Short mmCIF file of C-alpha atoms and ligand atoms in Angstrom, two decimals:
data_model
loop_
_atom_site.label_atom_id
_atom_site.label_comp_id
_atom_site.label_asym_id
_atom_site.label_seq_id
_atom_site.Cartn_x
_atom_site.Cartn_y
_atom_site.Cartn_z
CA UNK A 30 116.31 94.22 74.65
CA UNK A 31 113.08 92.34 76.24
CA UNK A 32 110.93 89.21 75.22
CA UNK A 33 107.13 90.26 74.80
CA UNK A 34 104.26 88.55 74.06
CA UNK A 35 101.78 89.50 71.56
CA UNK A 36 98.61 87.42 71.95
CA UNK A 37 95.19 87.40 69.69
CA UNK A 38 91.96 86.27 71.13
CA UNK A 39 89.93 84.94 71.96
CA UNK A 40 90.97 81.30 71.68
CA UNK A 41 89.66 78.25 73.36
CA UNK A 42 92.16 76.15 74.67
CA UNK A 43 92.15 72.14 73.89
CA UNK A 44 95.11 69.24 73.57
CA UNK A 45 97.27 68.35 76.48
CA UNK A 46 99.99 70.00 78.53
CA UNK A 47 102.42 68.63 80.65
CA UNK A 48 103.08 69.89 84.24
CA UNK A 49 107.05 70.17 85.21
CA UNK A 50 108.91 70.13 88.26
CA UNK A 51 107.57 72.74 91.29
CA UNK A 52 109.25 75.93 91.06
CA UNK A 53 109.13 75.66 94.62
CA UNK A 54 110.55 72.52 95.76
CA UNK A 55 113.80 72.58 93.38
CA UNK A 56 114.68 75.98 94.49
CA UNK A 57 114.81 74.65 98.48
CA UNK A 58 116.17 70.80 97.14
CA UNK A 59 119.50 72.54 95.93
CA UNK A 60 119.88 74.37 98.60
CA UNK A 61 119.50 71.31 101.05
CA UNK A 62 121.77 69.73 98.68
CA UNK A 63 124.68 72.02 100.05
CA UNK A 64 124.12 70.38 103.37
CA UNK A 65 126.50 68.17 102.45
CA UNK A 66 129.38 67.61 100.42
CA UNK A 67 128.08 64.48 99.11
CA UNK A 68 126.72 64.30 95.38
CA UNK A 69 122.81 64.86 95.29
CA UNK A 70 120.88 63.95 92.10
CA UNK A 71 117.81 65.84 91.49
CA UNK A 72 115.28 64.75 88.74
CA UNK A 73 111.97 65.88 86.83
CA UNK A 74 113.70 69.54 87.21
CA UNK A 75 112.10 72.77 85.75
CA UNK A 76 113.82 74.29 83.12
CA UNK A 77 112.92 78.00 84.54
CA UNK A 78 114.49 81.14 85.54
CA UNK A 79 114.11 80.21 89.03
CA UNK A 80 116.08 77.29 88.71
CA UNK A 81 119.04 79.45 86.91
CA UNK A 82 118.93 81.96 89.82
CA UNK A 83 119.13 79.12 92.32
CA UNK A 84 122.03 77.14 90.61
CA UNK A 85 123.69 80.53 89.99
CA UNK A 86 123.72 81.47 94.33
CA UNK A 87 124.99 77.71 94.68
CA UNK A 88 127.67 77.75 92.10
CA UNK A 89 128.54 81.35 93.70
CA UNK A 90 129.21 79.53 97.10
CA UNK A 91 130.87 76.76 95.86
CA UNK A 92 128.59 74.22 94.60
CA UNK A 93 129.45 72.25 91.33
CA UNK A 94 126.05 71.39 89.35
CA UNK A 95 125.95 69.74 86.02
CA UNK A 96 122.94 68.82 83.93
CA UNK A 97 123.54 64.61 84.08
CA UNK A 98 120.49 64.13 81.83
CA UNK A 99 117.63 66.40 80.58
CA UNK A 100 116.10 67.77 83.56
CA UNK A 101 118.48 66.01 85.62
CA UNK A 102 120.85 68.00 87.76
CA UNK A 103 123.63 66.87 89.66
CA UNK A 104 125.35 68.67 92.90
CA UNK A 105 127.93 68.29 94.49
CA UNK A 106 129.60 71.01 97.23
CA UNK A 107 132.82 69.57 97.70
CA UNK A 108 133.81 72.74 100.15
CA UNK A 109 131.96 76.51 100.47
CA UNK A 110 134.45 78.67 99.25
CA UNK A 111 132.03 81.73 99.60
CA UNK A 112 130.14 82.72 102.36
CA UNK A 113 128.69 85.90 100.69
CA UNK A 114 125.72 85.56 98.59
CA UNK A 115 126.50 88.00 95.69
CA UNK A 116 124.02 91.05 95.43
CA UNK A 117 123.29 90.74 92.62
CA UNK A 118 121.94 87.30 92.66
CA UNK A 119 120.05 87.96 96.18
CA UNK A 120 118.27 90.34 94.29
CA UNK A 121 116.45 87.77 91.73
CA UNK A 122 114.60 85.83 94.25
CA UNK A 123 113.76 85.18 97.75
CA UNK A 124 116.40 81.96 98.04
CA UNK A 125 119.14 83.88 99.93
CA UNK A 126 118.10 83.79 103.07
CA UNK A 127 117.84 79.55 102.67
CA UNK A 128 121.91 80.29 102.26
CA UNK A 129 121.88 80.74 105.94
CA UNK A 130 121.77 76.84 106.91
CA UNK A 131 124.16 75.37 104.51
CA UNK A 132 126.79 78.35 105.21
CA UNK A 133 126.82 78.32 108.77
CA UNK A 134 126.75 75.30 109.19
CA UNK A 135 129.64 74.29 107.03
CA UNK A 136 131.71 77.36 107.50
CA UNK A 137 130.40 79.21 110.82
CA UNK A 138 129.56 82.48 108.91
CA UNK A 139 126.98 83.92 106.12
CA UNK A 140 126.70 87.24 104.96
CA UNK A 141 122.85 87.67 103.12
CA UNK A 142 121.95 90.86 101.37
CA UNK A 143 118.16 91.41 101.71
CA UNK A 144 116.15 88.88 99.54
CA UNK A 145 114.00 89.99 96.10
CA UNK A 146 111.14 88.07 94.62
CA UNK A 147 107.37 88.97 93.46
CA UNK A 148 106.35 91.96 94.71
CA UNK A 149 103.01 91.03 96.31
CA UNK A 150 103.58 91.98 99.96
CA UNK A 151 106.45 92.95 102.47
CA UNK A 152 107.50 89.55 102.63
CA UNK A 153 110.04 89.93 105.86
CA UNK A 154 112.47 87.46 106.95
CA UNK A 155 112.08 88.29 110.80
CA UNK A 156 110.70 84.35 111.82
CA UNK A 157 113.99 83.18 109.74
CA UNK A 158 116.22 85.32 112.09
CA UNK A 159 114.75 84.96 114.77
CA UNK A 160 114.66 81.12 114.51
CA UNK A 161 118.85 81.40 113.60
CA UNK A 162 119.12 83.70 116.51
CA UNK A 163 117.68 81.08 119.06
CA UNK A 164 119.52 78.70 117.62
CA UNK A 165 122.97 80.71 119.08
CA UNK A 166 123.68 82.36 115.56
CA UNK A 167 124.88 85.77 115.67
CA UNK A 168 122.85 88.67 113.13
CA UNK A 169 123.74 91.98 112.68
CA UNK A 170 122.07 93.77 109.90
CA UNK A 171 123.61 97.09 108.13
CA UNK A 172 122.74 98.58 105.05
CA UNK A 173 120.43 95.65 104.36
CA UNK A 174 123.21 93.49 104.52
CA UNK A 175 122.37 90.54 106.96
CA UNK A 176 126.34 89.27 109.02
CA UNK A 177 124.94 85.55 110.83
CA UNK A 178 128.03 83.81 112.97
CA UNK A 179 127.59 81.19 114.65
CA UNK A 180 129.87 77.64 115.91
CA UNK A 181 127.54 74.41 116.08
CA UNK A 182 123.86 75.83 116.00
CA UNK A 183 121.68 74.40 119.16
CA UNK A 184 118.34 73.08 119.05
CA UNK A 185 115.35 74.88 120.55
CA UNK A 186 111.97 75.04 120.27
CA UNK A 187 110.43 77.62 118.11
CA UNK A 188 107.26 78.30 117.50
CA UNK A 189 106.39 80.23 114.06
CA UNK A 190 104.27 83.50 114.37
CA UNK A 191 102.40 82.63 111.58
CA UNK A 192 102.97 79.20 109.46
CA UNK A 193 105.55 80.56 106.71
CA UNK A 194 106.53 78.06 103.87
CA UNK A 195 110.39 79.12 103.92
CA UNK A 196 111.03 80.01 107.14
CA UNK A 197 109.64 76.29 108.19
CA UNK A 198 111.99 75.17 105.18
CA UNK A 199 115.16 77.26 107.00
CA UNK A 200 113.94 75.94 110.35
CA UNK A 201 114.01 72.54 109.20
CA UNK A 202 117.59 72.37 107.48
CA UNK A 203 118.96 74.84 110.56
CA UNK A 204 117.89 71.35 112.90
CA UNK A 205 119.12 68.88 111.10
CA UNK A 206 122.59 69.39 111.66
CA UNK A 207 122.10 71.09 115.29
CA UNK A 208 123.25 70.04 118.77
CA UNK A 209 119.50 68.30 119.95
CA UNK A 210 116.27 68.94 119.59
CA UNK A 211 114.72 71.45 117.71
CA UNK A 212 110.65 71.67 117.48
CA UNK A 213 109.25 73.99 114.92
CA UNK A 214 105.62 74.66 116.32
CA UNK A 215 102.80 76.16 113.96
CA UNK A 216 104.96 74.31 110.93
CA UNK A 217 103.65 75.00 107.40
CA UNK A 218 102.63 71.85 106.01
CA UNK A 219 102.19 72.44 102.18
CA UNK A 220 103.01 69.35 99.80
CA UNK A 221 106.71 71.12 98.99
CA UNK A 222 107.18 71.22 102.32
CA UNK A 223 106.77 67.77 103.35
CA UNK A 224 108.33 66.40 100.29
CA UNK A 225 111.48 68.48 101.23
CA UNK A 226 111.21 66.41 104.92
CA UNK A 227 111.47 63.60 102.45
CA UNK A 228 114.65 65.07 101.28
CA UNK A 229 116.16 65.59 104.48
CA UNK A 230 114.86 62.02 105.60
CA UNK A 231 117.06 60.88 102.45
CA UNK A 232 119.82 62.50 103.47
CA UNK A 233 120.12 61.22 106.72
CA UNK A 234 118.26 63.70 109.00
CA UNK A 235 115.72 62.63 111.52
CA UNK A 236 112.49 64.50 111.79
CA UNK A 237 109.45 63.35 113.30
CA UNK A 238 105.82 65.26 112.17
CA UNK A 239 103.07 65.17 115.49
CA UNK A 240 99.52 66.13 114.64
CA UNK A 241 99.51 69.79 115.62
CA UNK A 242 101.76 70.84 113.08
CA UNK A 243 105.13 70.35 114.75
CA UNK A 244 108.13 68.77 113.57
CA UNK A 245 110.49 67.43 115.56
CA UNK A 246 113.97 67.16 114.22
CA UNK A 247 116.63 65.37 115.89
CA UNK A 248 120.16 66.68 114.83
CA UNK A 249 122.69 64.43 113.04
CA UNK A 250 126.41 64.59 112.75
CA UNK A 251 126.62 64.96 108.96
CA UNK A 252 124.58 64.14 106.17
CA UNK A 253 125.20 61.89 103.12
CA UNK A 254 124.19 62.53 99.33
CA UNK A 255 120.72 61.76 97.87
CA UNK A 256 118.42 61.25 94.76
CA UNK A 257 115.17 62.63 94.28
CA UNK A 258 112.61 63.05 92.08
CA UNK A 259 110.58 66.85 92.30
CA UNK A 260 107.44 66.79 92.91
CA UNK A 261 104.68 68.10 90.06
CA UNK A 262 103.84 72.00 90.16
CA UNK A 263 100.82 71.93 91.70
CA UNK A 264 100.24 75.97 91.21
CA UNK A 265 101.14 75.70 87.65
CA UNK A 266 98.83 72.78 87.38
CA UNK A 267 95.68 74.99 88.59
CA UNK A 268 97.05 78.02 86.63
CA UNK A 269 96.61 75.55 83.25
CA UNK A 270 92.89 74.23 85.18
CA UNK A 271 91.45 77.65 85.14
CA UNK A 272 93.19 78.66 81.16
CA UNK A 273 90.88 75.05 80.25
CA UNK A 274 87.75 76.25 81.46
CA UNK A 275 87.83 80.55 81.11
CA UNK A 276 88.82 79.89 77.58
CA UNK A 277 85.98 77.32 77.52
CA UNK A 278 88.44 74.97 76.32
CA UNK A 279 89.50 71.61 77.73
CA UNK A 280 93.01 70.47 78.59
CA UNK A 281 94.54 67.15 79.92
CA UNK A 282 97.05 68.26 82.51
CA UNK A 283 99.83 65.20 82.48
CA UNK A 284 101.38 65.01 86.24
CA UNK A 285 98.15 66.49 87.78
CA UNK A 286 97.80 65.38 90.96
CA UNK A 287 94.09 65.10 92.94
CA UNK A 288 96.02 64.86 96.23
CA UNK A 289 98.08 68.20 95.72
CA UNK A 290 94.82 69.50 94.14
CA UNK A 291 92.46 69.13 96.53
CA UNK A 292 91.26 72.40 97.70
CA UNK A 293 91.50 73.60 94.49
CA UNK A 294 89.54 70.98 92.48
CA UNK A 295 86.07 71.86 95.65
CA UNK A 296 86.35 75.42 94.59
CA UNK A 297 86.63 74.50 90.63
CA UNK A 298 83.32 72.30 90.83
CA UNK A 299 81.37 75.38 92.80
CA UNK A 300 82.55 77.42 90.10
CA UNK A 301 80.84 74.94 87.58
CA UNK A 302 84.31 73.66 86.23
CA UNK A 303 84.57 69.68 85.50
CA UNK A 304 87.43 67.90 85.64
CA UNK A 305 88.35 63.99 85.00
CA UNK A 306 90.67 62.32 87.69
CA UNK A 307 92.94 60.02 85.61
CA UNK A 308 96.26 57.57 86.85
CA UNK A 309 98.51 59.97 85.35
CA UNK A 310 96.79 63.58 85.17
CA UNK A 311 93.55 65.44 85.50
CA UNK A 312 91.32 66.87 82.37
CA UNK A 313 89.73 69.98 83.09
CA UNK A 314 86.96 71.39 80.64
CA UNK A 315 83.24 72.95 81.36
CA UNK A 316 79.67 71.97 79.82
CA UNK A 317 77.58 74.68 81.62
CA UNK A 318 77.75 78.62 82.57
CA UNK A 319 80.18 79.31 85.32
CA UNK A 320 78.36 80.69 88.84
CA UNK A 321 80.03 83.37 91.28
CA UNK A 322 81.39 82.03 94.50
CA UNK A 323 83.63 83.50 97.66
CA UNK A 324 86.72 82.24 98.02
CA UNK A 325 89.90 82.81 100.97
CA UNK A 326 92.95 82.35 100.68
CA UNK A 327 94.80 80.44 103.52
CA UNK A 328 97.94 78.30 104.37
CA UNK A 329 97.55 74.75 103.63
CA UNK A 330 95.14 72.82 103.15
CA UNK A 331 93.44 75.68 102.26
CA UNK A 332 92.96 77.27 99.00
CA UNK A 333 96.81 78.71 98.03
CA UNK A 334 97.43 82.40 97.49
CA UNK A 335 99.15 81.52 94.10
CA UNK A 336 96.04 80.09 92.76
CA UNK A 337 93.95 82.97 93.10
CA UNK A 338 94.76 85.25 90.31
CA UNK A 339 94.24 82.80 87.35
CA UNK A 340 91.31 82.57 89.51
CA UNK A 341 90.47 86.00 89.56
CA UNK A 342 89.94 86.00 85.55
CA UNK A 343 87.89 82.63 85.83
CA UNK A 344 85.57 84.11 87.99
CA UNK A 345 85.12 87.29 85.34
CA UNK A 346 83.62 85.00 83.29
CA UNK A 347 80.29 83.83 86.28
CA UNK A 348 77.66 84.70 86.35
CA UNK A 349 76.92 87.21 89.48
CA UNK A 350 79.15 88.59 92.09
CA UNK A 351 82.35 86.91 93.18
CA UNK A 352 84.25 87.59 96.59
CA UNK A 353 87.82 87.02 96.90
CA UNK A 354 89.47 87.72 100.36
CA UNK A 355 93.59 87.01 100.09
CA UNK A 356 95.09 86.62 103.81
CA UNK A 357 98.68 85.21 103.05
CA UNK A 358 100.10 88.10 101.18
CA UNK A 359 98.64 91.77 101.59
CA UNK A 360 99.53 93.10 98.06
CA UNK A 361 98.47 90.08 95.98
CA UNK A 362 96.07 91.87 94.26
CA UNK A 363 97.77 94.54 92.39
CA UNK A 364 97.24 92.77 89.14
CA UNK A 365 94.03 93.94 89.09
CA UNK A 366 94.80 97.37 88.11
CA UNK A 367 95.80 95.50 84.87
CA UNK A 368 92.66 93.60 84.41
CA UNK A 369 90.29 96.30 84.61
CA UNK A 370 92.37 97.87 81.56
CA UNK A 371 90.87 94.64 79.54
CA UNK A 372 87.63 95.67 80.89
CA UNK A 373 87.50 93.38 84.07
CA UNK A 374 84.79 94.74 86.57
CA UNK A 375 86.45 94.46 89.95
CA UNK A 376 86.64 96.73 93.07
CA UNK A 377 89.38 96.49 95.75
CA UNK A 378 88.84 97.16 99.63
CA UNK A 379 90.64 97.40 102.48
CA UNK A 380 88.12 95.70 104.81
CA UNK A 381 88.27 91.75 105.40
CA UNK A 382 85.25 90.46 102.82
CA UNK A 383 85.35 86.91 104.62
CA UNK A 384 85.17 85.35 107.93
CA UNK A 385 88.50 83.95 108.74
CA UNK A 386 90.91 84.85 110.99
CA UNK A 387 92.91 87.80 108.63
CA UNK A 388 96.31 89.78 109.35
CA UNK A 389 95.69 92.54 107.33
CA UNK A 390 92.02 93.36 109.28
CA UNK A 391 93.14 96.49 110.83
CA UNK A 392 95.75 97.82 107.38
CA UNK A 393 94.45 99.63 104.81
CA UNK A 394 96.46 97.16 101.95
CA UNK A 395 93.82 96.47 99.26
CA UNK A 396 93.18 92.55 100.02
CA UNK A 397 90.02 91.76 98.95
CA UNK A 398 88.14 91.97 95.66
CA UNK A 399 84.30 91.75 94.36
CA UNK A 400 84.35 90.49 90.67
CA UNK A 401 81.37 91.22 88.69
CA UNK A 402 80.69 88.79 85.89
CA UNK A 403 80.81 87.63 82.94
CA UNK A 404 82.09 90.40 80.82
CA UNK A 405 83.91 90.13 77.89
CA UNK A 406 87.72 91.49 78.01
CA UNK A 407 89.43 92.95 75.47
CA UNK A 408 93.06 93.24 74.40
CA UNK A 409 95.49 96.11 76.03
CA UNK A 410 98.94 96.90 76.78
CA UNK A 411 99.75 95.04 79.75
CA UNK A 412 102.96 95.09 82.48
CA UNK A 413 103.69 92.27 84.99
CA UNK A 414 104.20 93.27 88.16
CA UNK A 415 104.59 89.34 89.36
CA UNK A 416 104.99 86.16 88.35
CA UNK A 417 101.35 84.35 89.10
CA UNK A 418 99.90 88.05 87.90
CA UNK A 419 101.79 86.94 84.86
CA UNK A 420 99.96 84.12 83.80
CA UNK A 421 96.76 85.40 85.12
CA UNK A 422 97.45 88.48 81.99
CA UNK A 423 98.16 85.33 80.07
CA UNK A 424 94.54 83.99 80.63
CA UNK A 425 92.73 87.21 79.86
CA UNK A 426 94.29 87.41 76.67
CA UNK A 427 93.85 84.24 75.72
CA UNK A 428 89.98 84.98 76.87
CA UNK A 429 89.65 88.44 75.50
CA UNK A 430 89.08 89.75 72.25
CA UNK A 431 91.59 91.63 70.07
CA UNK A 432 94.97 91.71 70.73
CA UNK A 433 97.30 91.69 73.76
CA UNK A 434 101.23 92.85 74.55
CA UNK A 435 102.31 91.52 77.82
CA UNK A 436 105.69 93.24 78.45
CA UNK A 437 107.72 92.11 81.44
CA UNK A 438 108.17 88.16 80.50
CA UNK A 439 111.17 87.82 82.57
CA UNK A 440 108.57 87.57 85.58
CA UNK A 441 106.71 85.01 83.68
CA UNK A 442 110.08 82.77 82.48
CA UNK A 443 110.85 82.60 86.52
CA UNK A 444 108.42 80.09 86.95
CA UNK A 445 106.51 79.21 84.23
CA UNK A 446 108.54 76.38 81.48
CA UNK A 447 108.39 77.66 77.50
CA UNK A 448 104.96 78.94 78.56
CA UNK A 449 104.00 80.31 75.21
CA UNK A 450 104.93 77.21 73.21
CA UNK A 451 102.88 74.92 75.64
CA UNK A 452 99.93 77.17 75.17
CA UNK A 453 100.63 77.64 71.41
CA UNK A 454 100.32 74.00 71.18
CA UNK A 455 96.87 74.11 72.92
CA UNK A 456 95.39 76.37 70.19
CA UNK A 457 96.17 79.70 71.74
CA UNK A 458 97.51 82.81 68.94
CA UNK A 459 100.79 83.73 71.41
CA UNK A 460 104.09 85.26 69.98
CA UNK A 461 107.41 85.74 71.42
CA UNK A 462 109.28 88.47 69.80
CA UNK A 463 111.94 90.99 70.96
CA UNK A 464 111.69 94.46 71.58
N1 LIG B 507 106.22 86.11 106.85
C1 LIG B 507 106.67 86.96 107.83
N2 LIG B 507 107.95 86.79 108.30
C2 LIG B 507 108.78 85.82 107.81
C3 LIG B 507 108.30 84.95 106.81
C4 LIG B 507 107.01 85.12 106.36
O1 LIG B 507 105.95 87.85 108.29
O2 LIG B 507 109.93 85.72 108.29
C5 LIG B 507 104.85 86.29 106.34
C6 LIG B 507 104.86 86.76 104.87
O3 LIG B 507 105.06 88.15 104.75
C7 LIG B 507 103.50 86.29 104.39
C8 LIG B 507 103.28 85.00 105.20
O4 LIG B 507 104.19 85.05 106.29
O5 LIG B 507 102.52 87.23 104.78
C9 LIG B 507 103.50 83.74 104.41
O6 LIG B 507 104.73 83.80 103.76
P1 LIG B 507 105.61 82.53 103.45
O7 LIG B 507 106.91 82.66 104.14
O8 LIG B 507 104.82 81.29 103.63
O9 LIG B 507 105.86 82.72 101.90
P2 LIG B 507 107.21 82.46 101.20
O10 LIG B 507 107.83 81.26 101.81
O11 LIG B 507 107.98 83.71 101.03
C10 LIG B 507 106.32 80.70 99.49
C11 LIG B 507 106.32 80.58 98.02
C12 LIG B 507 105.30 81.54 97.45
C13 LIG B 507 103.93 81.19 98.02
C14 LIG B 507 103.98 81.23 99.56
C15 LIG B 507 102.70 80.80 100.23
C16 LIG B 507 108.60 80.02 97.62
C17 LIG B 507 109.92 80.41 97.04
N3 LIG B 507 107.64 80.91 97.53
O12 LIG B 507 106.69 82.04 99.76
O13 LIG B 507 105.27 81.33 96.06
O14 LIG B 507 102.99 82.12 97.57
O15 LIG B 507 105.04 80.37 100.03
O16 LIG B 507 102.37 79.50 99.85
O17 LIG B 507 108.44 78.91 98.11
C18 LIG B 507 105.13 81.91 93.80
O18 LIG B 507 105.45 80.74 93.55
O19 LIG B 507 104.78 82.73 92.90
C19 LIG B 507 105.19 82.38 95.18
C20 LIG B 507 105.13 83.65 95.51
#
C-alpha cells in the first residue's frame, strides 16, 4: 500500500508557511555526532524521511538517539558495536558513505554497501575514497560492497576534482581526528557546509577556512559532545518562493533567510517575482507578467541544482523562451518527461546551452532545457522519479487545471515536512489517500 496525492487546480497559493530544519545539514550533524561518544543535542530538526533513514544507519552502528523535545534529538554513541552499514538502509540514501569517518576512526574498520539516493545522475563516491585512501585507509570493493581499514588516519592534502558537498563533508570529519594536517583544496562552500565546520568547531576540532576555498583542519585527540541548532532549508525555502508566485499567490516563508537566498532571490526578480525581506522570513508574491530568462546551475554561490526544477515550472508560466543549462548533476532533468504530460513546452539537448565551464560538454546526458511560455498545464497521472522533481509535480498541479495523482510520495516525504498539509493550509485542493 502507497500514499498518493490527488490535487485539483488551479489554486493560488496565500497565508504563511514555515521553513524546517535542512534536510541536508541534519543528515551530516548525526553523523558527526558519532565522532564522539559524548552526548550531542541537535535542535530545529526535520521531521522527514531523511532524518528516519539517518537515525536508523546510526542506531544500526550503535548510536542511542531519543527525541528530548519536539524536534529535538539527542545522541549519544557510547561505543560502535557495528561496523557494517546494513543494506538495506544504504540503499535509502546517499549517507553511508559519511559512515566511513566515525567507523574508522573509532573502530579501525567500515564495511559500506554502495550508497542510494535521487536518481538524477551517477553520483560516484570516487573523491570520498580516494580522499580515505590518502589518508592510509585501506578499500577494497567487491560486489559493490566497499571493506575501508585503516589504524589512526594521516593528514594530507587533497585537492577535490570538482567541489562536491559530501565528499568535502567526509573530508572534513576524516581530518579532524587525523595525525596533522589535512588541506581539502577546491572545498565546497555551501551554507550546510560551513555550518557543519561550525559543528566540528563545537566539538572541539580545529579548522581554519583561507580564501581559495581550502580548509585547513588540524587533527585533535578526541572530541567532546555539542548542541546545535540546524540551520533553515534553504532549498525548501525557494521550492515554497517559486509555488507563491507560479500559482500567482503570495506566501510569507517564516525562517527565510536573504543570506542563504541570495542567488536565488537575483534570478527571482529577473523573472519578475517580488519578494519582502523581513527579520524573521521573506514574502514572496508577483504584481506583473513573469519574463523568460537563462539560468546555470553551479556550486555555490551560484544558483543550486535543487532549485531548478520548481524553477523549471515557474518559468512555464513567462513570457518567451527560457534557457536552463544544469552542470552539477547530468540527469537532473528527467522530470521533464513528466511535465510535458501536463502540457509543459520544453525540449531537452545534449549540447551545453550556456557559457560556463560544463562537465557534461562532450556526453550526450540531456542537461539543458528551452522552456517555452506561458502555457496553461493541465492535470495527469504523474510518477516521481526524485525528490526536488517531486515538489516541482507538486507546483504544476497546484498551477494546472483539472486534476492531478502524483504517485511515488515516499520520494517527496524524504525531504519535504507534512508537505500537503502546509500547502493545504495555503489554499491549495491536495489529498493524501492510500492506494
Ligand atoms: N561527484 C563525483 N565524485 C564524488 C562526489 C561527487 O564525481 O566522489 C560529482 C557528482 O556526481 C556531481 C558533483 O560531483 O556531479 C556534485 O556532487 P556533490 O557531491 O556535491 O553532491 P552530493 O553531496 O551527493 C549534495 C546534496 C544534494 C545537492 C548537491 C549539490 C546531500 C545529502 N545532498 O549531494 O541534494 O543537490 O549536494 O548541492 O547533501 C537534494 O537535497 O535533493 C539533493 C540531491
Amino acid at each position: 500500500m502507497m500514499d498518493i496525492l490527488r490535487i485539483s487546480g488551479p489554486t493560488p497559493l496565500h497565508g504563511e508557511v514555515q521553513l524546517p530544519g535542512a534536510k541536508n545539514s541534519i543528515s551530516k550533524l548525526l553523523t558527526a555526532s558519532m565522532l564522539t561518544s559524548a552526548r550531542c543535542l541537535f535542535t530545529n530538526v526535520p521531521s522527514i524521511g531523511d532524518t528516519q533513514i539517518t537515525c536508523e544507519i546510526c542506531r544500526s552502528l550503535g548510536a542511542s538517539i531519543q527525541e528530548s523535545h519536539p524536534r529535538s534529538l539527542s545522541v549519544q554513541t557510547t561505543e560502535i558495536s557495528n561496523t557494517k552499514v546494513p543494506t538495506v538502509l544504504a540503499e535509502k540514501n546517499r549517507l553511508s558513505v559519511m559512515m566511513l569517518a566515525p567507523l574508522l576512526h573509532r573502530s579501525g574498520r567500515a564495511v559500506i554497501p554502495a550508497a542510494g539516493g535521487d536518481r538524477i545522475g551517477v553520483r560516484p563516491v570516487d573523491f570520498h575514497l580516494s580522499g580515505y585512501e590518502q589518508m592510509g585507509a585501506k578499500i577494497t570493493v567487491k560486489e559493490g560492497v566497499y571493506y575501508a581499514e585503516a589504524d589512526r588516519l594521516r593528514g594530507v592534502e587533497f585537492l577535490l576534482p570538482y567541489p562536491s558537498v559530501t565528499a568535502t563533508e567526509n573530508l572534513l570529519m576524516a581530518g579532524v581526528l587525523a595525525k596533522e594536517r589535512t588541506y581539502i583544496r577546491n572545498a565546497a562552500i555551501e551554507p550546510e557546509v560551513l555550518d557543519f565546520v561550525l559543528f566540528l568547531q563545537k566539538m572541539g576540532a580545529i579548522i581554519d577556512y583561507q580564501v581559495d576555498r581550502t580548509f585547513v583542519i588540524e587533527g585533535v585527540e578526541t572530541l567532546t559532545g555539542a548542541t546545535h541548532e540546524v540551520i533553515p532549508d534553504r532549498l525548501v525555502a525557494a521550492s515554497f518562493a517559486v509555488a507563491a508566485i507560479a500559482s500567482g499567490g503570495d506566501l510569507f516563508v517564516h525562517g527565510a533567510r536573504q543570506a542563504d537566498l541570495f542567488t536565488f532571490l537575483n534570478t527571482l526578480r529577473r523573472v519578475g517575482g517580488r519578494f519582502d525581506i523581513e527579520t524573521d522570513g521573506i514574502r514572496f508574491y508577483r504584481s506583473n507578467d513573469l519574463k523568460s530568462i537563462a539560468l546555470e546551475t553551479i556550486v555555490h554561490p551560484g544558483f543550486v541544482t535543487d532549485w531548478h526544477p520548481p524553477f523549471a515550472v515557474l518559468l512555464t508560466q513567462a513570457q518567451g523562451i527560457s534557457v536552463i543549462h544544469e552542470t552539477v548533476f547530468e540527469d537532473r532533468l528527467t522530470y521533464v518527461s513528466e511535465l510535458k504530460k501536463m502540457g509543459a513546452d520544453i525540449e531537452v539537448y545534449d549540447q551545453c546551452l550556456g557559457t560556463g565551464n560544463c562537465r557534461f560538454s562532450t556526453s550526450d546526458s540531456h542537461h539543458s532545457a528551452l522552456i517555452k511560455g506561458p502555457v496553461q498545464l493541465h492535470g495527469a497521472d504523474i510518477m516521481v522519479p526524485d525528490l526536488r522533481a517531486g515538489f516541482t509535480y507538486l507546483l504544476a498541479a497546484i498551477i494546472a487545471s483539472g486534476e492531478t495523482v502524483i504517485r511515488g510520495v515516499e520520494e517527496l516525504d524524504r525531504g519535504y515536512e507534512a508537505i500537503d498539509a502546509s500547502l493545504r493550509n495555503a489554499g491549495a485542493q491536495i489529498h493524501r489517500e492510500i492506494e
